[in-house]
mmCIF file of C-alpha atoms in Angstrom:
data_model
loop_
_atom_site.group_PDB
_atom_site.id
_atom_site.type_symbol
_atom_site.label_atom_id
_atom_site.label_comp_id
_atom_site.label_asym_id
_atom_site.label_seq_id
_atom_site.Cartn_x
_atom_site.Cartn_y
_atom_site.Cartn_z
ATOM 1 C CA MET A 5 42.244 32.587 49.351
ATOM 2 C CA THR A 6 38.697 32.856 50.735
ATOM 3 C CA LEU A 7 36.639 35.971 50.108
ATOM 4 C CA ARG A 8 34.498 36.912 53.096
ATOM 5 C CA ALA A 9 33.062 40.235 51.882
ATOM 6 C CA PRO A 10 33.342 42.457 48.793
ATOM 7 C CA PRO A 11 36.677 44.335 49.006
ATOM 8 C CA PRO A 12 36.177 48.106 48.734
ATOM 9 C CA LEU A 13 38.121 50.190 46.223
ATOM 10 C CA GLU A 14 40.367 53.191 46.849
ATOM 11 C CA ARG A 15 40.443 52.711 50.605
ATOM 12 C CA PRO A 16 43.360 51.721 52.850
ATOM 13 C CA LEU A 17 43.174 48.072 53.921
ATOM 14 C CA ASP A 18 45.153 46.125 56.498
ATOM 15 C CA ILE A 19 47.021 42.862 55.879
ATOM 16 C CA LEU A 20 47.475 41.076 59.194
ATOM 17 C CA ALA A 21 48.781 37.790 60.509
ATOM 18 C CA GLY A 22 45.868 35.432 61.126
ATOM 19 C CA ALA A 23 45.295 32.194 62.980
ATOM 20 C CA ASN A 24 47.387 29.081 62.231
ATOM 21 C CA GLY A 25 49.905 30.950 60.128
ATOM 22 C CA GLY A 26 47.312 32.446 57.823
ATOM 23 C CA ILE A 27 46.815 36.011 56.588
ATOM 24 C CA GLU A 28 43.798 38.275 56.928
ATOM 25 C CA LEU A 29 42.705 41.230 54.807
ATOM 26 C CA ARG A 30 40.682 43.721 56.848
ATOM 27 C CA GLU A 31 39.096 47.138 56.648
ATOM 28 C CA SER A 32 39.273 48.243 60.271
ATOM 29 C CA ASP A 33 37.431 45.460 62.121
ATOM 30 C CA ARG A 34 35.707 44.071 59.020
ATOM 31 C CA LEU A 35 37.173 40.801 57.695
ATOM 32 C CA LEU A 36 37.335 40.848 53.887
ATOM 33 C CA ALA A 37 39.455 37.811 53.008
ATOM 34 C CA THR A 38 41.660 35.118 54.486
ATOM 35 C CA ALA A 39 44.597 33.245 52.990
ATOM 36 C CA ARG A 40 46.784 30.307 53.939
ATOM 37 C CA ALA A 41 49.353 28.067 52.338
ATOM 38 C CA ALA A 42 47.764 25.004 50.755
ATOM 39 C CA GLY A 43 48.862 22.045 48.708
ATOM 40 C CA ILE A 44 47.084 21.698 45.382
ATOM 41 C CA ASP A 45 47.204 18.837 42.914
ATOM 42 C CA VAL A 46 45.086 19.046 39.775
ATOM 43 C CA PRO A 47 45.296 15.730 37.906
ATOM 44 C CA ASP A 48 44.252 14.974 34.334
ATOM 45 C CA VAL A 49 44.644 18.490 32.947
ATOM 46 C CA PRO A 50 43.158 18.559 29.420
ATOM 47 C CA ARG A 51 45.772 19.410 26.803
ATOM 48 C CA VAL A 52 44.259 21.936 24.410
ATOM 49 C CA SER A 53 46.035 23.446 21.420
ATOM 50 C CA CYS A 54 46.114 27.175 20.741
ATOM 51 C CA GLU A 55 44.040 26.566 17.613
ATOM 52 C CA ALA A 56 41.326 24.625 19.473
ATOM 53 C CA ALA A 57 41.255 27.279 22.197
ATOM 54 C CA GLU A 58 40.875 30.026 19.606
ATOM 55 C CA GLU A 59 37.895 28.163 18.133
ATOM 56 C CA ALA A 60 36.389 27.885 21.622
ATOM 57 C CA VAL A 61 36.665 31.657 22.063
ATOM 58 C CA GLY A 62 34.276 31.960 19.121
ATOM 59 C CA ARG A 63 31.697 30.055 21.173
ATOM 60 C CA THR A 64 32.016 32.138 24.338
ATOM 61 C CA PRO A 65 28.516 32.583 25.792
ATOM 62 C CA TYR A 66 28.874 36.286 26.666
ATOM 63 C CA ASP A 67 29.391 39.529 24.780
ATOM 64 C CA GLU A 68 29.127 43.202 25.818
ATOM 65 C CA GLN A 69 25.338 42.986 25.794
ATOM 66 C CA THR A 70 24.960 39.717 27.729
ATOM 67 C CA HIS A 71 27.973 39.812 30.088
ATOM 68 C CA ASN A 72 26.924 40.566 33.681
ATOM 69 C CA LEU A 73 30.139 42.511 34.342
ATOM 70 C CA PRO A 74 31.435 43.700 30.940
ATOM 71 C CA ALA A 75 34.257 45.711 32.548
ATOM 72 C CA CYS A 76 35.664 42.705 34.461
ATOM 73 C CA PHE A 77 39.464 42.934 34.482
ATOM 74 C CA VAL A 78 39.868 39.292 33.434
ATOM 75 C CA CYS A 79 36.995 38.484 31.083
ATOM 76 C CA GLY A 80 35.244 41.778 30.395
ATOM 77 C CA PRO A 81 34.529 42.288 26.659
ATOM 78 C CA ALA A 82 34.312 46.052 27.238
ATOM 79 C CA ARG A 83 38.033 46.142 28.070
ATOM 80 C CA GLY A 84 40.412 47.232 25.320
ATOM 81 C CA HIS A 85 43.710 45.564 24.413
ATOM 82 C CA GLY A 86 46.249 46.310 27.133
ATOM 83 C CA ASP A 87 43.466 47.189 29.589
ATOM 84 C CA GLY A 88 42.586 43.897 31.265
ATOM 85 C CA LEU A 89 43.315 40.320 30.287
ATOM 86 C CA ARG A 90 40.515 39.824 27.709
ATOM 87 C CA ILE A 91 40.203 36.084 28.326
ATOM 88 C CA PHE A 92 36.952 34.939 26.707
ATOM 89 C CA ALA A 93 36.557 31.246 27.487
ATOM 90 C CA GLY A 94 34.168 29.181 25.420
ATOM 91 C CA PRO A 95 33.182 25.497 25.369
ATOM 92 C CA LEU A 96 35.140 22.908 23.433
ATOM 93 C CA GLN A 97 33.111 20.654 21.197
ATOM 94 C CA ALA A 98 31.165 17.988 23.111
ATOM 95 C CA GLY A 99 33.287 14.891 23.646
ATOM 96 C CA ALA A 100 36.549 16.700 22.922
ATOM 97 C CA VAL A 101 37.960 15.580 26.285
ATOM 98 C CA PRO A 102 36.944 12.035 27.321
ATOM 99 C CA GLY A 103 35.659 11.859 30.873
ATOM 100 C CA LYS A 104 34.971 15.588 31.097
ATOM 101 C CA PRO A 105 31.499 16.501 29.756
ATOM 102 C CA VAL A 106 32.227 20.246 29.883
ATOM 103 C CA VAL A 107 35.573 21.913 29.148
ATOM 104 C CA PHE A 108 36.014 25.615 28.446
ATOM 105 C CA ALA A 109 39.137 27.068 26.874
ATOM 106 C CA ALA A 110 40.543 30.393 25.729
ATOM 107 C CA SER A 111 43.605 31.495 23.854
ATOM 108 C CA TRP A 112 45.636 34.203 25.597
ATOM 109 C CA VAL A 113 48.670 36.276 24.683
ATOM 110 C CA PRO A 114 49.695 38.278 27.789
ATOM 111 C CA HIS A 115 50.153 42.010 27.168
ATOM 112 C CA GLY A 116 53.444 43.700 27.969
ATOM 113 C CA SER A 117 51.811 45.714 30.745
ATOM 114 C CA LEU A 118 51.449 42.480 32.758
ATOM 115 C CA SER A 119 55.200 41.992 33.099
ATOM 116 C CA SER A 120 56.945 41.912 36.468
ATOM 117 C CA GLU A 121 60.511 43.114 37.021
ATOM 118 C CA ASP A 122 61.921 39.705 36.072
ATOM 119 C CA GLY A 123 60.392 39.883 32.588
ATOM 120 C CA TYR A 124 57.720 37.255 33.206
ATOM 121 C CA VAL A 125 53.990 37.803 33.727
ATOM 122 C CA ALA A 126 53.476 38.856 37.351
ATOM 123 C CA PRO A 127 52.043 36.098 39.605
ATOM 124 C CA GLU A 128 48.859 38.037 40.390
ATOM 125 C CA PHE A 129 47.955 38.102 36.706
ATOM 126 C CA VAL A 130 48.533 34.355 36.389
ATOM 127 C CA TRP A 131 46.108 33.886 39.281
ATOM 128 C CA ALA A 132 43.655 36.217 37.549
ATOM 129 C CA ALA A 133 43.880 34.274 34.289
ATOM 130 C CA LEU A 134 42.951 31.074 36.148
ATOM 131 C CA ASP A 135 39.972 32.715 37.867
ATOM 132 C CA CYS A 136 37.085 33.658 35.567
ATOM 133 C CA PRO A 137 37.230 30.601 33.265
ATOM 134 C CA THR A 138 36.287 28.428 36.258
ATOM 135 C CA GLY A 139 33.169 30.558 36.681
ATOM 136 C CA TYR A 140 32.320 30.279 32.987
ATOM 137 C CA CYS A 141 32.552 26.485 32.985
ATOM 138 C CA GLY A 142 30.760 26.198 36.321
ATOM 139 C CA VAL A 143 27.700 28.077 35.133
ATOM 140 C CA GLY A 144 27.961 26.251 31.805
ATOM 141 C CA ALA A 145 27.677 22.809 33.426
ATOM 142 C CA ARG A 146 24.296 21.658 32.132
ATOM 143 C CA HIS A 147 24.917 18.165 33.523
ATOM 144 C CA LEU A 148 24.985 19.742 37.012
ATOM 145 C CA GLY A 149 21.593 21.392 36.558
ATOM 146 C CA LEU A 150 22.793 24.829 35.425
ATOM 147 C CA ASN A 151 21.132 26.649 32.543
ATOM 148 C CA GLY A 152 23.785 29.314 31.891
ATOM 149 C CA ASP A 153 21.724 32.257 33.128
ATOM 150 C CA GLU A 154 22.798 31.965 36.761
ATOM 151 C CA THR A 155 24.813 34.611 38.566
ATOM 152 C CA ALA A 156 27.849 33.469 40.543
ATOM 153 C CA LEU A 157 30.635 35.006 42.596
ATOM 154 C CA LEU A 158 34.028 33.541 43.437
ATOM 155 C CA GLY A 159 34.155 32.322 47.023
ATOM 156 C CA ARG A 160 37.480 30.506 47.319
ATOM 157 C CA MET A 161 40.478 29.837 45.099
ATOM 158 C CA ALA A 162 43.749 27.982 45.473
ATOM 159 C CA ALA A 163 46.463 28.152 42.828
ATOM 160 C CA ARG A 164 49.830 26.606 42.123
ATOM 161 C CA VAL A 165 52.148 28.467 39.760
ATOM 162 C CA ASP A 166 55.063 26.334 38.590
ATOM 163 C CA ARG A 167 56.174 28.553 35.716
ATOM 164 C CA ARG A 168 55.071 31.907 34.374
ATOM 165 C CA PRO A 169 54.848 32.890 30.716
ATOM 166 C CA ARG A 170 56.460 35.969 29.262
ATOM 167 C CA PRO A 171 54.379 38.757 27.719
ATOM 168 C CA GLY A 172 53.770 37.884 24.084
ATOM 169 C CA ASP A 173 53.823 34.107 24.642
ATOM 170 C CA ARG A 174 50.947 32.140 23.149
ATOM 171 C CA CYS A 175 49.041 30.521 26.010
ATOM 172 C CA VAL A 176 45.854 28.559 26.626
ATOM 173 C CA VAL A 177 43.612 28.725 29.672
ATOM 174 C CA VAL A 178 41.466 25.627 30.160
ATOM 175 C CA ALA A 179 38.777 25.067 32.816
ATOM 176 C CA TRP A 180 36.288 22.363 33.709
ATOM 177 C CA PRO A 181 33.582 21.860 36.397
ATOM 178 C CA THR A 182 34.164 19.194 39.022
ATOM 179 C CA GLY A 183 30.920 19.204 41.023
ATOM 180 C CA ARG A 184 28.142 21.037 42.778
ATOM 181 C CA GLU A 185 26.722 21.170 46.310
ATOM 182 C CA GLY A 186 23.597 23.317 46.380
ATOM 183 C CA ARG A 187 24.723 26.903 45.756
ATOM 184 C CA LYS A 188 28.395 25.891 45.579
ATOM 185 C CA LEU A 189 29.972 25.200 42.191
ATOM 186 C CA PHE A 190 33.405 23.568 42.015
ATOM 187 C CA ALA A 191 35.822 23.848 39.111
ATOM 188 C CA GLU A 192 39.487 23.542 38.177
ATOM 189 C CA SER A 193 41.638 25.338 35.639
ATOM 190 C CA ALA A 194 45.104 25.318 34.145
ATOM 191 C CA LEU A 195 47.394 27.597 32.180
ATOM 192 C CA LEU A 196 49.230 25.930 29.284
ATOM 193 C CA ASN A 197 51.956 27.154 26.998
ATOM 194 C CA ALA A 198 51.927 26.744 23.207
ATOM 195 C CA GLU A 199 53.443 23.253 23.595
ATOM 196 C CA GLN A 200 50.519 22.296 25.882
ATOM 197 C CA GLU A 201 52.777 22.059 28.931
ATOM 198 C CA VAL A 202 51.126 22.928 32.257
ATOM 199 C CA LEU A 203 52.424 26.173 33.745
ATOM 200 C CA ALA A 204 49.894 26.697 36.563
ATOM 201 C CA THR A 205 46.756 25.138 38.004
ATOM 202 C CA ALA A 206 43.890 26.270 40.218
ATOM 203 C CA ARG A 207 40.867 24.997 42.099
ATOM 204 C CA ALA A 208 37.884 27.299 42.713
ATOM 205 C CA THR A 209 34.571 27.409 44.543
ATOM 206 C CA TRP A 210 31.855 29.687 43.180
ATOM 207 C CA LEU A 211 28.601 30.657 44.898
ATOM 208 C CA LEU A 212 25.297 31.091 43.109
ATOM 209 C CA VAL A 213 23.901 34.466 44.176
ATOM 210 C CA ASP A 214 21.181 36.942 43.344
ATOM 211 C CA ARG A 215 22.113 39.425 40.632
ATOM 212 C CA GLN A 216 21.831 42.339 43.102
ATOM 213 C CA VAL A 217 24.385 40.676 45.363
ATOM 214 C CA GLN A 218 26.796 40.506 42.432
ATOM 215 C CA LEU A 219 26.293 44.223 41.839
ATOM 216 C CA GLY A 220 26.946 44.960 45.532
ATOM 217 C CA ALA A 221 23.451 46.329 46.082
ATOM 218 C CA SER A 222 22.665 43.954 48.933
ATOM 219 C CA ALA A 223 24.532 41.582 51.238
#
């Protein structure tokens, strides 16, 4: 999925067949997003226990006063239980994962409202859970020249969902930066179950932007 423009709310949008077997999301003639099938392989996923992830949540860098978007559906601290995912990723202790200087993690127990008809967490919410932690770890990558005060927006994301948890399952979301090219930040993430088995993985590209762009005040 590649975001081309901020999707508007409460307006009818069109989903159309695109070039080369892809899909386009449009508002009239305005292209908002594109999607295509893609292979994704995320090697060397850090295995993080629920207990270690819960400790990392205590080190999350943002609260309701410092979070740029406190009502974010995935990571917004202003969201109540059952209203959003409430995934608050924080850094693991330095050196916790050899070869990865920065790893963020969060414990997560999916709420019953996230269930699909088959009794498992709906795929869109698995994608959502894999999203924001990649932004947290990207901006938190001091070794890539970030200071943690930057503003970033998701530009592109690919995900592979092998298994989905059930509401009430103890899960861990783990994310780590993989590089930077100018304004582009690259990161990967994974969803683990309580036994530290990998359920889903994702690869994301974030763009460093002005704060007003994040708020939708300017293009």
